[in-house]
């Protein structure tokens, strides 16, 4: 197993297998699988996938595929622009496992670096938009727009208000997602010229874009005042670079401002991943979607960062959640934040002024050639009108020179400039519009076209944006933040349900290649032939793995995949005249995104009980399916269960749902226990989503990116999501669920590489070793910590739940204490209190070597000893290593040590830590303090305390 990619990806060595099987008590790896997976759902034949490739061979072939993409200079705009990623950010963030492998920062004490950077992102967005607060990113601009509309609807006090007026100049892909999200919720949309709109009691808000689809910048003050006078809220879709030089919507009175942060140093990547931004009024913060980073204090009253208002998270509020957002775009938000830190306010303004100056000069030059430029006020986009013959000639000339413009209507050409444009580029663009054979010189001067919209207010005055403008300073700042966090480059992250596996460098490298990173999502399809070959082959592989007929790669998170899956089921049932089917059965154990997604899809949630073993209560399911026979839409089921067990009754469960007219949606969160051994089709499901950031090796990025494509049975294939700009989906496609036609296209290369380099045998071996590693931990630790659920053979699948409740009753030590103490041992905590309160859920994945599994066992066994010391009275029940964890270097090295245990017990509880020690930079964080004193931007200058780094 040491040769080839499989041996690099899977942690345990050949020589470890016998020892592990002995500990587990299984005669062979295959025998163990037989004990875990029910007989009636086991795959009979190997996966029909291409042979495994070496890393070198895969890269050679992928370069050939990438060469089929045509990298034009693209000036299409629509919220996507070519950009310059500073090398210091590309090398130290995008291509650095210290930034792309960590988990979402729920355990704030070991995530201070990412949290500080995300706070910088929030501050940057709030300052540029002129708003009071911003969140830490959303999936894409279209999703952010849809979330803003639902927020306005929730905030409105009048029951009859069910209509949002949307600008007829909204971007087409944003319009499509808004329509998708509004219809199931009963929100009516009026698309019209919002500046001429009239308001009545039914209107709760308006959505306006500036710069708009034409590139025009409009004065919003009068419109917003009229809307507010009519008790309507206003959301503005905008552009961060434009906001460096134009009046921000917040100064005009906007209630919400959204957009895409991509042009702040994040490559195009044929559509993503990119961080959307969402800014709003402080009064609306508790209704804002996604994550918000706040400032709190630790147990020593030192400043510390954390995710604020965590009880708003969808997995707690479930069907009462206001959003199903789970994955954000943390890695990309951090890149955008570092872009702002590196350039600072003066640098950003200079970039914005240069782009606008070039655009003004372009407008003057082309107008002098006889074209009509229609935008009175603009930032970076000119809209030229001529006759259709002229436009056809321009298009042919442009494409002949490797240039893309936008052609939104007959006789119209739009050009959107960006920071990469040189004087030579500008001259060539003008030359395309000229009838002269020779290329003219660079355009002369052109009066500014900002009109009365020139920004006068300052922004980014905080020290962090004014202190790191040399590469030395920037490199040290980035690396200083990185050293505060635990990622997979530091240690195992044993999170149940989240599958924190190796993100191999060979999988990651191609996303930085220009032939994939510099493609705009709306270029003509023939310019993205290489991408489409990857999509086709990846779709075929995922269809083979799931046993289904067709795949949509569009959903750009697991929650978006859930949503797309439910809408596909809904469209299929409506096509059969089954309009009343709106009830979704969801087990008690389900992840919280399931009921949240069902609610956002306009469904009614009915909870199905689980029995004492954590399995679905089949009699209760049967009763509810029969009770709702005429209105049953589907069952949402996670398999293996959220409790980490293959339920024997799964086929019977699916048959019950089908017998009562429903469909079965399988949540793919636990697919890492299925690949090559069983499948969603084998259990009887009709549709599933796949978390590519779990099973298929896309990194979590400190809280995003993710991808959640859906696979469907043949009867659902016609309804797969379409797109307003690039054709996707089936002949009866639902509208788009994401802004880009293929979601976060560039990171699909990672999952493609994972499958191609592992091959059928490798992906199946990964599944087997994921379950071996989990059962090894169970065998070694169950005498210290009760394991809550197991199958009939005493086996678990790929994850297990340790029950901390008996120990808490005896000692007062709870699951949080153990989670924080693990940080002192150099580990990220497992999943805390999910799916059962008072527990820890552990998933080792297949990538962890035996040495690391044993190191984790050593830590857990030592912690058990510390708990027993409290139980026996040897340790103080209040002042002990667990209640005070984690311990920082600053605490341990202080002159005074007030605790009854030693400094060595605090910092070096096992000898192995002497060789390598990770130090948390803050002690336990005071979460209630942070929520009571909500601060979601960089502290004011007068409160600024420099932090090391």
PDB file of C-alpha atoms in Angstrom, residues 103-116 293-294 296-298 303-308 310 481 484-486 819-820 823 828-829 886 918-927:
ATOM      1  CA  UNK A 103     -12.225  23.506  10.733  1.00  0.00           C
ATOM      2  CA  UNK A 104     -14.959  26.063  11.395  1.00  0.00           C
ATOM      3  CA  UNK A 105     -13.855  28.071  14.470  1.00  0.00           C
ATOM      4  CA  UNK A 106     -16.369  26.720  16.978  1.00  0.00           C
ATOM      5  CA  UNK A 107     -13.439  26.006  19.336  1.00  0.00           C
ATOM      6  CA  UNK A 108     -12.311  29.603  19.492  1.00  0.00           C
ATOM      7  CA  UNK A 109      -9.300  29.119  21.768  1.00  0.00           C
ATOM      8  CA  UNK A 110      -7.436  27.342  18.961  1.00  0.00           C
ATOM      9  CA  UNK A 111      -8.796  29.496  16.117  1.00  0.00           C
ATOM     10  CA  UNK A 112      -7.764  33.009  17.135  1.00  0.00           C
ATOM     11  CA  UNK A 113      -5.834  33.634  13.921  1.00  0.00           C
ATOM     12  CA  UNK A 114      -8.707  32.871  11.574  1.00  0.00           C
ATOM     13  CA  UNK A 115     -11.147  34.688  13.829  1.00  0.00           C
ATOM     14  CA  UNK A 116      -9.032  37.834  13.815  1.00  0.00           C
ATOM     15  CA  UNK A 293     -17.360  37.039  14.574  1.00  0.00           C
ATOM     16  CA  UNK A 294     -17.358  38.990  17.818  1.00  0.00           C
ATOM     17  CA  UNK A 296     -15.074  38.820  23.890  1.00  0.00           C
ATOM     18  CA  UNK A 297     -12.635  38.137  26.741  1.00  0.00           C
ATOM     19  CA  UNK A 298     -11.048  34.968  28.073  1.00  0.00           C
ATOM     20  CA  UNK A 303      -9.312  40.231  24.527  1.00  0.00           C
ATOM     21  CA  UNK A 304     -10.350  37.181  22.518  1.00  0.00           C
ATOM     22  CA  UNK A 305     -12.353  36.510  19.363  1.00  0.00           C
ATOM     23  CA  UNK A 306     -15.197  34.050  18.924  1.00  0.00           C
ATOM     24  CA  UNK A 307     -18.207  33.229  16.784  1.00  0.00           C
ATOM     25  CA  UNK A 308     -20.912  35.406  18.313  1.00  0.00           C
ATOM     26  CA  UNK A 310     -23.846  30.815  18.190  1.00  0.00           C
ATOM     27  CA  UNK A 481      -2.105  34.467  12.828  1.00  0.00           C
ATOM     28  CA  UNK A 484      -2.500  30.565  16.694  1.00  0.00           C
ATOM     29  CA  UNK A 485      -4.645  27.892  15.039  1.00  0.00           C
ATOM     30  CA  UNK A 486      -4.835  24.115  14.833  1.00  0.00           C
ATOM     31  CA  UNK A 819     -12.895  19.388  24.753  1.00  0.00           C
ATOM     32  CA  UNK A 820     -10.895  22.305  26.139  1.00  0.00           C
ATOM     33  CA  UNK A 823      -6.221  21.526  23.435  1.00  0.00           C
ATOM     34  CA  UNK A 828      -8.743  19.998  18.239  1.00  0.00           C
ATOM     35  CA  UNK A 829     -11.827  18.929  20.166  1.00  0.00           C
ATOM     36  CA  UNK A 886      -6.783  25.346  28.067  1.00  0.00           C
ATOM     37  CA  UNK A 918       0.933  23.587  20.546  1.00  0.00           C
ATOM     38  CA  UNK A 919       0.086  26.531  22.788  1.00  0.00           C
ATOM     39  CA  UNK A 920      -3.392  28.067  22.723  1.00  0.00           C
ATOM     40  CA  UNK A 921      -2.998  31.856  22.701  1.00  0.00           C
ATOM     41  CA  UNK A 922      -5.998  32.540  24.950  1.00  0.00           C
ATOM     42  CA  UNK A 923      -7.532  30.714  27.854  1.00  0.00           C
ATOM     43  CA  UNK A 924     -11.196  29.678  28.004  1.00  0.00           C
ATOM     44  CA  UNK A 925     -13.369  32.287  26.347  1.00  0.00           C
ATOM     45  CA  UNK A 926     -16.328  33.917  28.073  1.00  0.00           C
ATOM     46  CA  UNK A 927     -19.105  33.322  25.535  1.00  0.00           C
TER      47      UNK A 927
END
